[in-house]
Amino acid sequence: MHSWAEPYKIKMVELLKMTTKAYRKKAMAMAGYNTFLLRSEDVYIDLLTDSGTSAMSDRQWAGMMLGDEAYAGSRNFYHLEEVVRTVYGYKYVVPTHQGRGAENIISKIMIKKGDIIPGNMYFTTTRLHQELAGGRFEDVVIDEAHDAESHFPFKGNIDLIKLHKLVVKYGAEKIPYVSMATSVNMAGGQPISMQNLKELRAYTKKHGIKVIHDMTRVAENAFFIQQREKGYEKKSIAHIVKEICSYTDGATMSAKKDALVNIGGFLALNDQELYDEASNLVVVYEGLHTYGGLAGRDMEAMAIGIKESVDDDHIRARVGQVIYLGNKMVDYGVPIVMPIGGHGIFVDAKKFLPHIPQDQFPAQRLAAEIYLDSGVRTMERGIVSAGRKPNGEHYYPKLELVRFTIPRRVYTQAHMDVIAESAARVFEDRKKIKGLKMVLEPKYLRFFQARFDLV
Ligand code: F0G
């Protein structure tokens, strides 16, 4: 037996406020039953997101002191560029303030009005930037990804027949690129297989279509390839990550996840012409092409974080903790998306609260109930996140989920026990839980700021 354990020890702690149920009831009502509108101070264990919430290492903090805050040509930019080249293999890098900054730029450069962008499930910001640039996102993920009960090991795979149908219907010239994410977030952190990627590369090459990689959680995807795919059992995470990138033409990165920083991202490209355009456009939206909205110290922390993120022991402990929590929930009978994904546990709110219709926001309500029970903050990933179609109707996604997202290197196994027990308690009492009505709906990415009331 070889259990995973953290390849680090704790040097500094952040104290948390413990609250009572009566206190949380008030706080939740004030927040309009939206966990995004809670004050972080009022949260005990914060599983809202794994984005920007990781603990940096002593080396990253030391790197912060080496920030070269020159407006142009910062030493830290060249360090970051060198790390992106060696770890991921992409030739050019344009830093951005975070992932969506890179999505904006690539969408503006590559998408023309009327274009179709196929992808392995939408992500909120990614799709919005594609739409704002005049394109339309088309989902080409395999059907299993939309089925919370399917145990298929690579639910992030692209269905090449669905892709081919789009090519036949619209013509390859209408498809600037395939938007391929590793560790598909909205499906539950589900991986794409190397085999599928190779087939995608061969197909897109034949049709002259590029592949742009959302590499936000590429190392976690690599871990599942190492665990599940034949031929990769003995390959290192670093090797697998680089191979994944080699089948793509460029990438957008939210370094706030895998790369273990609190802020930062980049656009990576292999094509020089695209890079020239991107490094010009970034000046309009983010900043000069050698800082892109970041301080020099942020780029330094990112460069160091990228290297730490592909360490085998790190990723085994990171995903190991998520799997530990998921298995506990399964033992308690809580319905979750299987297989357990890389960055969190996704509770199936349709199965948890089958008596609440989807337009009464069952996942939104469940996230509120978990907070009331224990001060654990989770988030909705269902109909509220999915938003409205360009014609104004709600998207009704098949998956109606509550995400328990685990920050990297932040919480202990004892925290995981407390979280699972809370989910189990709410599950016991599920029949008493009712739906919500939306009383305030923002125009963009409504899940962040919408307000609800009890029905
Ligand atoms: N792509 C994926 C797959 C993401 O999960 C995110 C962010 C982004 C792009 C955008 O990056 O936030 O740096 O601008 N996901 C966060 C989350 C917000 O909670 O899942 P960003």
Short mmCIF file of C-alpha atoms and ligand atoms in Angstrom, two decimals:
data_model
loop_
_atom_site.label_atom_id
_atom_site.label_comp_id
_atom_site.label_asym_id
_atom_site.label_seq_id
_atom_site.Cartn_x
_atom_site.Cartn_y
_atom_site.Cartn_z
CA MET A 1 0.00 0.00 0.00
CA HIS A 2 1.24 3.45 -0.91
CA SER A 3 -1.17 6.19 0.20
CA TRP A 4 -0.75 9.63 -1.30
CA ALA A 5 0.29 12.38 1.08
CA GLU A 6 1.13 16.02 0.61
CA PRO A 7 4.70 16.61 -0.67
CA TYR A 8 4.95 19.74 1.48
CA LYS A 9 4.49 20.91 5.06
CA ILE A 10 2.67 23.94 6.41
CA LYS A 11 4.66 27.08 7.23
CA MET A 12 1.90 29.66 7.76
CA VAL A 13 -1.80 29.35 8.53
CA GLU A 14 -4.80 31.57 7.88
CA LEU A 15 -7.32 31.63 10.73
CA LEU A 16 -10.99 31.08 9.94
CA LYS A 17 -14.13 32.48 11.50
CA MET A 18 -16.57 29.89 12.86
CA THR A 19 -20.24 30.93 12.61
CA THR A 20 -23.60 29.71 13.91
CA LYS A 21 -26.50 28.51 11.82
CA ALA A 22 -28.57 31.59 12.75
CA TYR A 23 -25.72 33.83 11.58
CA ARG A 24 -25.41 31.95 8.28
CA LYS A 25 -29.16 32.12 7.68
CA LYS A 26 -28.98 35.90 7.78
CA ALA A 27 -25.84 36.05 5.65
CA MET A 28 -27.37 33.79 2.97
CA ALA A 29 -30.56 35.85 2.76
CA MET A 30 -28.47 39.04 2.47
CA ALA A 31 -26.54 37.40 -0.37
CA GLY A 32 -29.75 36.69 -2.30
CA TYR A 33 -29.14 32.91 -2.08
CA ASN A 34 -26.13 33.31 -4.33
CA THR A 35 -22.90 31.98 -2.80
CA PHE A 36 -20.93 34.42 -5.00
CA LEU A 37 -22.45 37.28 -3.01
CA LEU A 38 -21.39 36.03 0.43
CA ARG A 39 -18.52 37.72 2.20
CA SER A 40 -15.58 35.40 2.32
CA GLU A 41 -15.17 36.19 6.03
CA ASP A 42 -18.50 34.46 6.67
CA VAL A 43 -17.31 31.26 5.00
CA TYR A 44 -15.66 28.42 6.91
CA ILE A 45 -14.41 26.16 4.10
CA ASP A 46 -14.40 27.90 0.73
CA LEU A 47 -15.06 25.54 -2.18
CA LEU A 48 -16.49 28.19 -4.48
CA THR A 49 -13.68 27.71 -6.93
CA ASP A 50 -10.16 26.39 -7.37
CA SER A 51 -9.38 29.59 -9.28
CA GLY A 52 -6.78 31.86 -7.72
CA THR A 53 -7.33 30.18 -4.36
CA SER A 54 -4.26 27.95 -4.24
CA ALA A 55 -1.52 28.28 -1.65
CA MET A 56 1.74 29.41 -3.21
CA SER A 57 4.97 27.71 -2.19
CA ASP A 58 7.83 29.38 -0.32
CA ARG A 59 9.70 29.41 -3.64
CA GLN A 60 6.90 31.26 -5.38
CA TRP A 61 6.78 33.81 -2.55
CA ALA A 62 10.53 34.20 -2.79
CA GLY A 63 10.08 34.71 -6.54
CA MET A 64 7.67 37.56 -5.81
CA MET A 65 10.61 39.44 -4.31
CA LEU A 66 12.45 39.11 -7.61
CA GLY A 67 9.79 41.08 -9.46
CA ASP A 68 11.26 43.30 -12.15
CA GLU A 69 8.59 45.97 -12.42
CA ALA A 70 9.89 47.58 -15.58
CA TYR A 71 7.13 48.65 -17.97
CA ALA A 72 8.85 46.90 -20.87
CA GLY A 73 11.03 43.84 -21.18
CA SER A 74 10.76 42.62 -17.58
CA ARG A 75 13.18 39.84 -16.68
CA ASN A 76 10.23 37.88 -15.29
CA PHE A 77 8.53 37.88 -18.69
CA TYR A 78 11.55 36.18 -20.24
CA HIS A 79 11.58 33.63 -17.44
CA LEU A 80 7.89 32.91 -18.02
CA GLU A 81 8.45 32.61 -21.77
CA GLU A 82 11.29 30.15 -21.22
CA VAL A 83 9.16 28.03 -18.84
CA VAL A 84 6.18 27.97 -21.21
CA ARG A 85 8.51 26.83 -24.00
CA THR A 86 10.18 24.08 -21.98
CA VAL A 87 7.18 22.78 -19.99
CA TYR A 88 4.41 23.12 -22.59
CA GLY A 89 6.35 23.38 -25.84
CA TYR A 90 4.50 26.40 -27.25
CA LYS A 91 6.74 28.87 -29.09
CA TYR A 92 5.22 32.23 -28.22
CA VAL A 93 3.52 33.54 -25.11
CA VAL A 94 1.43 36.66 -24.51
CA PRO A 95 0.71 37.22 -20.80
CA THR A 96 -2.82 38.27 -19.82
CA HIS A 97 -4.40 39.24 -16.50
CA GLN A 98 -6.21 35.88 -16.39
CA GLY A 99 -7.72 33.24 -18.68
CA ARG A 100 -10.56 35.30 -20.10
CA GLY A 101 -8.11 37.98 -21.22
CA ALA A 102 -6.49 35.38 -23.46
CA GLU A 103 -9.91 34.14 -24.62
CA ASN A 104 -10.86 37.65 -25.65
CA ILE A 105 -7.73 38.07 -27.75
CA ILE A 106 -7.78 34.70 -29.50
CA SER A 107 -11.52 35.09 -30.23
CA LYS A 108 -11.04 38.56 -31.70
CA ILE A 109 -8.12 37.44 -33.86
CA MET A 110 -9.46 34.18 -35.19
CA ILE A 111 -13.28 34.40 -35.26
CA LYS A 112 -15.25 36.18 -38.00
CA LYS A 113 -18.97 36.91 -37.89
CA GLY A 114 -20.94 33.74 -38.67
CA ASP A 115 -18.13 31.35 -37.78
CA ILE A 116 -18.76 28.11 -35.92
CA ILE A 117 -16.53 27.07 -33.02
CA PRO A 118 -16.90 23.42 -32.06
CA GLY A 119 -15.75 22.49 -28.57
CA ASN A 120 -15.83 19.74 -25.95
CA MET A 121 -18.53 21.39 -23.85
CA TYR A 122 -18.90 25.09 -23.30
CA PHE A 123 -17.19 27.08 -20.60
CA THR A 124 -18.96 30.28 -19.51
CA THR A 125 -16.32 32.90 -20.32
CA THR A 126 -14.88 31.03 -23.31
CA ARG A 127 -18.23 30.76 -25.07
CA LEU A 128 -19.17 34.34 -24.27
CA HIS A 129 -15.99 35.67 -25.92
CA GLN A 130 -16.63 33.46 -28.95
CA GLU A 131 -20.16 34.88 -29.21
CA LEU A 132 -19.04 38.46 -28.66
CA ALA A 133 -16.59 38.02 -31.56
CA GLY A 134 -19.53 37.00 -33.81
CA GLY A 135 -19.11 33.23 -33.63
CA ARG A 136 -21.37 30.43 -32.47
CA PHE A 137 -20.27 27.66 -30.16
CA GLU A 138 -21.31 24.08 -31.06
CA ASP A 139 -20.94 21.31 -28.52
CA VAL A 140 -19.08 18.27 -29.90
CA VAL A 141 -18.26 16.49 -26.66
CA ILE A 142 -19.25 12.81 -26.51
CA ASP A 143 -22.77 12.11 -25.19
CA GLU A 144 -21.39 10.46 -22.04
CA ALA A 145 -20.20 13.87 -20.83
CA HIS A 146 -23.81 15.00 -20.40
CA ASP A 147 -24.73 11.89 -18.44
CA ALA A 148 -23.92 12.27 -14.73
CA GLU A 149 -24.19 8.51 -14.29
CA SER A 150 -21.87 7.35 -17.06
CA HIS A 151 -18.59 5.98 -15.70
CA PHE A 152 -16.77 6.41 -19.03
CA PRO A 153 -13.11 7.16 -18.16
CA PHE A 154 -12.62 9.96 -20.73
CA LYS A 155 -15.84 11.96 -20.68
CA GLY A 156 -13.94 14.96 -22.07
CA ASN A 157 -13.44 13.26 -25.45
CA ILE A 158 -14.54 14.90 -28.66
CA ASP A 159 -17.05 13.05 -30.82
CA LEU A 160 -15.34 13.21 -34.21
CA ILE A 161 -18.57 12.29 -35.98
CA LYS A 162 -20.31 15.32 -34.48
CA LEU A 163 -17.34 17.42 -35.58
CA HIS A 164 -17.39 15.96 -39.07
CA LYS A 165 -21.11 16.74 -39.40
CA LEU A 166 -20.36 20.41 -38.67
CA VAL A 167 -17.56 20.43 -41.24
CA VAL A 168 -19.91 18.94 -43.84
CA LYS A 169 -22.76 21.30 -42.97
CA TYR A 170 -20.84 24.60 -42.74
CA GLY A 171 -17.55 23.91 -44.53
CA ALA A 172 -14.11 23.93 -42.92
CA GLU A 173 -13.58 27.58 -43.87
CA LYS A 174 -16.34 28.55 -41.40
CA ILE A 175 -14.54 26.77 -38.57
CA PRO A 176 -11.49 28.75 -37.47
CA TYR A 177 -10.55 26.30 -34.75
CA VAL A 178 -11.76 23.57 -32.45
CA SER A 179 -11.95 24.80 -28.86
CA MET A 180 -10.52 21.81 -26.98
CA ALA A 181 -10.34 21.85 -23.19
CA THR A 182 -8.35 19.44 -21.08
CA SER A 183 -10.15 18.53 -17.81
CA VAL A 184 -13.58 19.64 -19.02
CA ASN A 185 -14.82 21.85 -16.21
CA MET A 186 -18.57 21.86 -16.82
CA ALA A 187 -18.65 18.08 -17.24
CA GLY A 188 -17.12 17.65 -13.79
CA GLY A 189 -13.39 18.00 -14.45
CA GLN A 190 -13.42 15.11 -16.91
CA PRO A 191 -10.34 14.28 -19.00
CA ILE A 192 -9.80 13.87 -22.72
CA SER A 193 -7.68 10.88 -23.76
CA MET A 194 -4.42 11.08 -25.69
CA GLN A 195 -5.87 8.73 -28.28
CA ASN A 196 -8.77 11.10 -28.89
CA LEU A 197 -6.40 14.05 -29.15
CA LYS A 198 -4.27 12.26 -31.72
CA GLU A 199 -7.36 11.49 -33.77
CA LEU A 200 -8.51 15.10 -33.45
CA ARG A 201 -5.10 16.31 -34.64
CA ALA A 202 -5.17 14.01 -37.66
CA TYR A 203 -8.70 15.05 -38.58
CA THR A 204 -8.18 18.80 -38.18
CA LYS A 205 -4.89 18.66 -40.07
CA LYS A 206 -6.64 17.07 -43.00
CA HIS A 207 -9.24 19.85 -43.06
CA GLY A 208 -6.94 22.77 -42.29
CA ILE A 209 -8.64 23.55 -38.96
CA LYS A 210 -6.62 24.68 -35.95
CA VAL A 211 -6.96 23.35 -32.40
CA ILE A 212 -6.88 25.89 -29.58
CA HIS A 213 -6.37 24.28 -26.21
CA ASP A 214 -7.95 25.55 -23.01
CA MET A 215 -5.07 24.30 -20.86
CA THR A 216 -6.35 25.67 -17.56
CA ARG A 217 -6.19 22.23 -15.90
CA VAL A 218 -3.89 20.32 -18.25
CA ALA A 219 -1.79 18.72 -15.49
CA GLU A 220 -4.87 17.22 -13.84
CA ASN A 221 -5.91 15.80 -17.21
CA ALA A 222 -2.41 14.34 -17.58
CA PHE A 223 -2.81 12.57 -14.23
CA PHE A 224 -5.91 10.74 -15.48
CA ILE A 225 -4.12 9.76 -18.69
CA GLN A 226 -1.29 8.36 -16.58
CA GLN A 227 -3.77 6.42 -14.42
CA ARG A 228 -6.15 5.21 -17.09
CA GLU A 229 -4.62 5.13 -20.57
CA LYS A 230 -2.60 2.23 -21.88
CA GLY A 231 1.01 3.11 -22.62
CA TYR A 232 1.14 6.08 -20.25
CA GLU A 233 1.40 4.27 -16.87
CA LYS A 234 5.13 4.88 -16.65
CA LYS A 235 5.26 8.29 -18.32
CA SER A 236 5.78 11.35 -16.13
CA ILE A 237 3.14 14.07 -15.80
CA ALA A 238 5.63 16.50 -17.37
CA HIS A 239 6.01 14.22 -20.39
CA ILE A 240 2.25 13.73 -20.80
CA VAL A 241 1.53 17.47 -20.49
CA LYS A 242 4.02 18.29 -23.21
CA GLU A 243 2.65 15.58 -25.48
CA ILE A 244 -0.91 16.91 -25.05
CA CYS A 245 0.21 20.41 -26.05
CA SER A 246 2.07 19.04 -29.07
CA TYR A 247 -1.23 18.07 -30.72
CA THR A 248 -2.57 21.63 -30.58
CA ASP A 249 -1.76 24.96 -32.26
CA GLY A 250 -2.07 27.26 -29.31
CA ALA A 251 -3.62 27.63 -25.89
CA THR A 252 -5.41 29.90 -23.48
CA MET A 253 -4.40 29.50 -19.87
CA SER A 254 -5.95 30.59 -16.62
CA ALA A 255 -2.84 30.16 -14.48
CA LYS A 256 -5.06 30.67 -11.42
CA LYS A 257 -5.79 26.93 -11.48
CA ASP A 258 -3.11 24.39 -12.41
CA ALA A 259 -0.26 26.88 -12.29
CA LEU A 260 -0.76 27.66 -8.60
CA VAL A 261 -0.96 31.45 -8.67
CA ASN A 262 -3.56 33.86 -7.34
CA ILE A 263 -3.72 35.88 -10.56
CA GLY A 264 -2.43 35.51 -14.12
CA GLY A 265 -2.86 33.79 -17.43
CA PHE A 266 -1.53 33.76 -20.95
CA LEU A 267 -2.16 33.04 -24.59
CA ALA A 268 0.36 30.65 -26.15
CA LEU A 269 0.81 30.21 -29.89
CA ASN A 270 3.02 28.40 -32.37
CA ASP A 271 2.16 30.43 -35.47
CA GLN A 272 4.21 33.59 -35.82
CA GLU A 273 1.61 35.57 -37.73
CA LEU A 274 -1.04 34.88 -35.11
CA TYR A 275 1.45 35.77 -32.42
CA ASP A 276 2.25 39.08 -34.11
CA GLU A 277 -1.46 39.96 -34.16
CA ALA A 278 -1.98 38.84 -30.56
CA SER A 279 1.01 40.73 -29.22
CA ASN A 280 -0.35 43.83 -30.91
CA LEU A 281 -3.97 43.42 -29.77
CA VAL A 282 -2.99 42.69 -26.17
CA VAL A 283 -1.78 46.28 -25.93
CA VAL A 284 -5.39 47.44 -26.36
CA TYR A 285 -6.97 45.28 -23.68
CA GLU A 286 -4.35 44.14 -21.19
CA GLY A 287 -1.04 45.98 -21.44
CA LEU A 288 2.27 45.76 -23.26
CA HIS A 289 3.07 42.28 -24.66
CA THR A 290 5.74 41.72 -22.01
CA TYR A 291 3.37 42.13 -19.05
CA GLY A 292 -0.23 41.82 -20.26
CA GLY A 293 -1.90 43.22 -17.16
CA LEU A 294 0.40 41.52 -14.68
CA ALA A 295 3.08 42.77 -12.34
CA GLY A 296 6.56 41.37 -12.92
CA ARG A 297 6.30 39.51 -9.61
CA ASP A 298 3.08 37.82 -10.77
CA MET A 299 4.85 36.50 -13.87
CA GLU A 300 7.69 35.19 -11.71
CA ALA A 301 5.30 33.35 -9.37
CA MET A 302 3.56 31.91 -12.44
CA ALA A 303 6.81 30.67 -13.99
CA ILE A 304 7.71 28.87 -10.76
CA GLY A 305 4.15 27.58 -10.28
CA ILE A 306 4.06 26.06 -13.75
CA LYS A 307 7.15 24.00 -12.94
CA GLU A 308 5.68 22.84 -9.61
CA SER A 309 2.38 21.95 -11.28
CA VAL A 310 3.84 19.14 -13.39
CA ASP A 311 5.54 17.36 -10.50
CA ASP A 312 4.18 13.81 -10.15
CA ASP A 313 3.96 13.86 -6.35
CA HIS A 314 2.16 17.19 -6.35
CA ILE A 315 -0.51 16.14 -8.80
CA ARG A 316 -1.03 12.75 -7.15
CA ALA A 317 -1.73 14.42 -3.80
CA ARG A 318 -3.87 17.12 -5.40
CA VAL A 319 -6.18 14.77 -7.26
CA GLY A 320 -5.87 12.22 -4.42
CA GLN A 321 -7.51 14.66 -2.04
CA VAL A 322 -10.39 15.27 -4.46
CA ILE A 323 -10.91 11.52 -4.87
CA TYR A 324 -10.81 11.03 -1.10
CA LEU A 325 -13.66 13.52 -0.68
CA GLY A 326 -15.65 12.00 -3.55
CA ASN A 327 -15.37 8.48 -2.17
CA LYS A 328 -16.62 9.68 1.22
CA MET A 329 -19.66 11.24 -0.41
CA VAL A 330 -20.33 8.05 -2.38
CA ASP A 331 -20.16 6.09 0.89
CA TYR A 332 -22.82 8.40 2.35
CA GLY A 333 -25.04 7.81 -0.68
CA VAL A 334 -24.78 11.39 -1.99
CA PRO A 335 -25.29 11.35 -5.80
CA ILE A 336 -22.19 12.72 -7.55
CA VAL A 337 -20.85 12.82 -11.09
CA MET A 338 -18.70 9.78 -11.79
CA PRO A 339 -15.88 9.18 -12.38
CA ILE A 340 -14.60 11.67 -9.82
CA GLY A 341 -12.95 14.58 -11.66
CA GLY A 342 -9.71 16.42 -11.08
CA HIS A 343 -10.62 19.68 -9.41
CA GLY A 344 -13.73 19.01 -7.39
CA ILE A 345 -16.79 16.96 -6.62
CA PHE A 346 -19.89 17.69 -8.64
CA VAL A 347 -23.07 16.78 -6.79
CA ASP A 348 -25.98 15.81 -9.03
CA ALA A 349 -28.73 18.21 -7.92
CA LYS A 350 -31.33 16.63 -10.22
CA LYS A 351 -30.96 13.36 -8.33
CA PHE A 352 -30.50 15.03 -4.97
CA LEU A 353 -33.63 17.21 -5.30
CA PRO A 354 -35.79 15.48 -7.92
CA HIS A 355 -38.89 17.29 -6.63
CA ILE A 356 -37.57 20.75 -7.66
CA PRO A 357 -38.10 21.63 -11.35
CA GLN A 358 -35.02 22.93 -13.18
CA ASP A 359 -36.47 26.42 -13.61
CA GLN A 360 -36.62 26.67 -9.81
CA PHE A 361 -32.84 26.31 -9.70
CA PRO A 362 -32.27 23.13 -7.67
CA ALA A 363 -28.47 23.38 -7.73
CA GLN A 364 -28.56 27.02 -6.68
CA ARG A 365 -30.77 26.08 -3.74
CA LEU A 366 -28.62 23.11 -2.78
CA ALA A 367 -25.48 25.28 -2.66
CA ALA A 368 -27.34 27.62 -0.29
CA GLU A 369 -28.40 24.69 1.93
CA ILE A 370 -24.85 23.36 2.22
CA TYR A 371 -23.70 26.78 3.36
CA LEU A 372 -26.51 27.01 5.92
CA ASP A 373 -25.60 23.60 7.29
CA SER A 374 -21.86 24.03 7.74
CA GLY A 375 -20.51 27.30 6.37
CA VAL A 376 -19.03 25.40 3.41
CA ARG A 377 -19.31 27.53 0.26
CA THR A 378 -19.92 25.70 -3.03
CA MET A 379 -21.33 26.93 -6.34
CA GLU A 380 -24.05 26.23 -8.85
CA ARG A 381 -23.13 24.70 -12.21
CA GLY A 382 -26.50 24.21 -13.83
CA ILE A 383 -29.21 26.30 -15.39
CA VAL A 384 -28.09 29.58 -13.80
CA SER A 385 -24.51 29.16 -15.06
CA ALA A 386 -25.74 28.11 -18.50
CA GLY A 387 -27.46 31.47 -19.01
CA ARG A 388 -29.71 32.35 -21.93
CA LYS A 389 -29.47 31.59 -25.63
CA PRO A 390 -29.00 34.46 -28.08
CA ASN A 391 -32.82 34.20 -28.61
CA GLY A 392 -33.49 34.90 -24.93
CA GLU A 393 -34.59 31.45 -23.71
CA HIS A 394 -32.80 29.73 -20.84
CA TYR A 395 -30.33 27.06 -21.86
CA TYR A 396 -31.59 23.93 -20.05
CA PRO A 397 -28.37 21.96 -19.51
CA LYS A 398 -28.71 18.24 -18.82
CA LEU A 399 -26.30 18.60 -15.95
CA GLU A 400 -27.62 20.45 -12.92
CA LEU A 401 -24.71 20.34 -10.52
CA VAL A 402 -23.28 21.81 -7.36
CA ARG A 403 -19.51 22.06 -7.51
CA PHE A 404 -17.40 21.45 -4.44
CA THR A 405 -14.16 22.80 -5.88
CA ILE A 406 -10.97 22.03 -4.01
CA PRO A 407 -8.28 24.74 -3.88
CA ARG A 408 -4.76 23.36 -4.31
CA ARG A 409 -2.57 22.83 -1.22
CA VAL A 410 -5.03 24.67 1.05
CA TYR A 411 -7.25 22.31 3.08
CA THR A 412 -6.52 19.14 5.04
CA GLN A 413 -8.05 15.69 5.03
CA ALA A 414 -9.98 16.61 8.20
CA HIS A 415 -11.61 19.44 6.25
CA MET A 416 -12.62 16.89 3.63
CA ASP A 417 -14.34 14.82 6.34
CA VAL A 418 -16.32 17.83 7.57
CA ILE A 419 -17.41 18.67 4.00
CA ALA A 420 -18.61 15.14 3.24
CA GLU A 421 -20.53 14.97 6.54
CA SER A 422 -22.29 18.23 5.72
CA ALA A 423 -23.34 16.96 2.28
CA ALA A 424 -24.63 13.79 3.95
CA ARG A 425 -26.66 15.74 6.54
CA VAL A 426 -28.32 17.91 3.89
CA PHE A 427 -29.02 14.76 1.86
CA GLU A 428 -30.85 13.20 4.85
CA ASP A 429 -33.12 16.26 4.99
CA ARG A 430 -33.49 16.74 1.24
CA LYS A 431 -37.28 16.27 1.08
CA LYS A 432 -37.85 19.50 3.04
CA ILE A 433 -35.85 21.62 0.58
CA LYS A 434 -37.78 23.79 -1.88
CA GLY A 435 -36.86 25.81 -4.98
CA LEU A 436 -35.92 29.43 -5.64
CA LYS A 437 -37.11 32.22 -7.91
CA MET A 438 -34.71 34.63 -9.60
CA VAL A 439 -35.43 38.20 -8.61
CA LEU A 440 -32.47 39.94 -10.25
CA GLU A 441 -30.81 38.78 -13.46
CA PRO A 442 -27.68 40.49 -14.80
CA LYS A 443 -27.13 40.52 -18.56
CA TYR A 444 -23.69 38.89 -18.69
CA LEU A 445 -22.59 35.71 -16.87
CA ARG A 446 -25.62 35.99 -14.62
CA PHE A 447 -24.54 33.31 -12.15
CA PHE A 448 -21.98 35.66 -10.62
CA GLN A 449 -24.43 38.35 -9.52
CA ALA A 450 -28.01 37.04 -9.81
CA ARG A 451 -30.25 37.29 -6.71
CA PHE A 452 -32.88 34.80 -5.62
CA ASP A 453 -35.68 34.43 -3.12
CA LEU A 454 -37.35 31.39 -1.58
CA VAL A 455 -40.50 30.16 -3.37
N1 F0G B 1 -11.40 28.06 -18.90
C1 F0G B 1 -11.75 27.25 -17.90
C2 F0G B 1 -11.87 25.78 -18.16
C3 F0G B 1 -12.01 27.77 -16.63
O1 F0G B 1 -12.36 26.94 -15.65
C4 F0G B 1 -11.90 29.16 -16.42
C5 F0G B 1 -12.21 29.75 -15.13
C6 F0G B 1 -11.53 29.97 -17.49
C7 F0G B 1 -11.28 29.38 -18.71
C8 F0G B 1 -11.43 31.47 -17.36
O2 F0G B 1 -10.30 31.80 -16.65
O3 F0G B 1 -11.20 32.91 -14.58
O4 F0G B 1 -8.81 33.14 -15.25
O5 F0G B 1 -10.56 34.29 -16.56
N2 F0G B 1 -12.85 29.12 -14.25
C9 F0G B 1 -13.15 29.56 -12.90
C10 F0G B 1 -13.95 28.51 -12.22
C11 F0G B 1 -13.73 30.92 -12.81
O6 F0G B 1 -14.37 28.77 -11.08
O7 F0G B 1 -14.17 27.44 -12.77
P1 F0G B 1 -10.24 33.12 -15.71
#
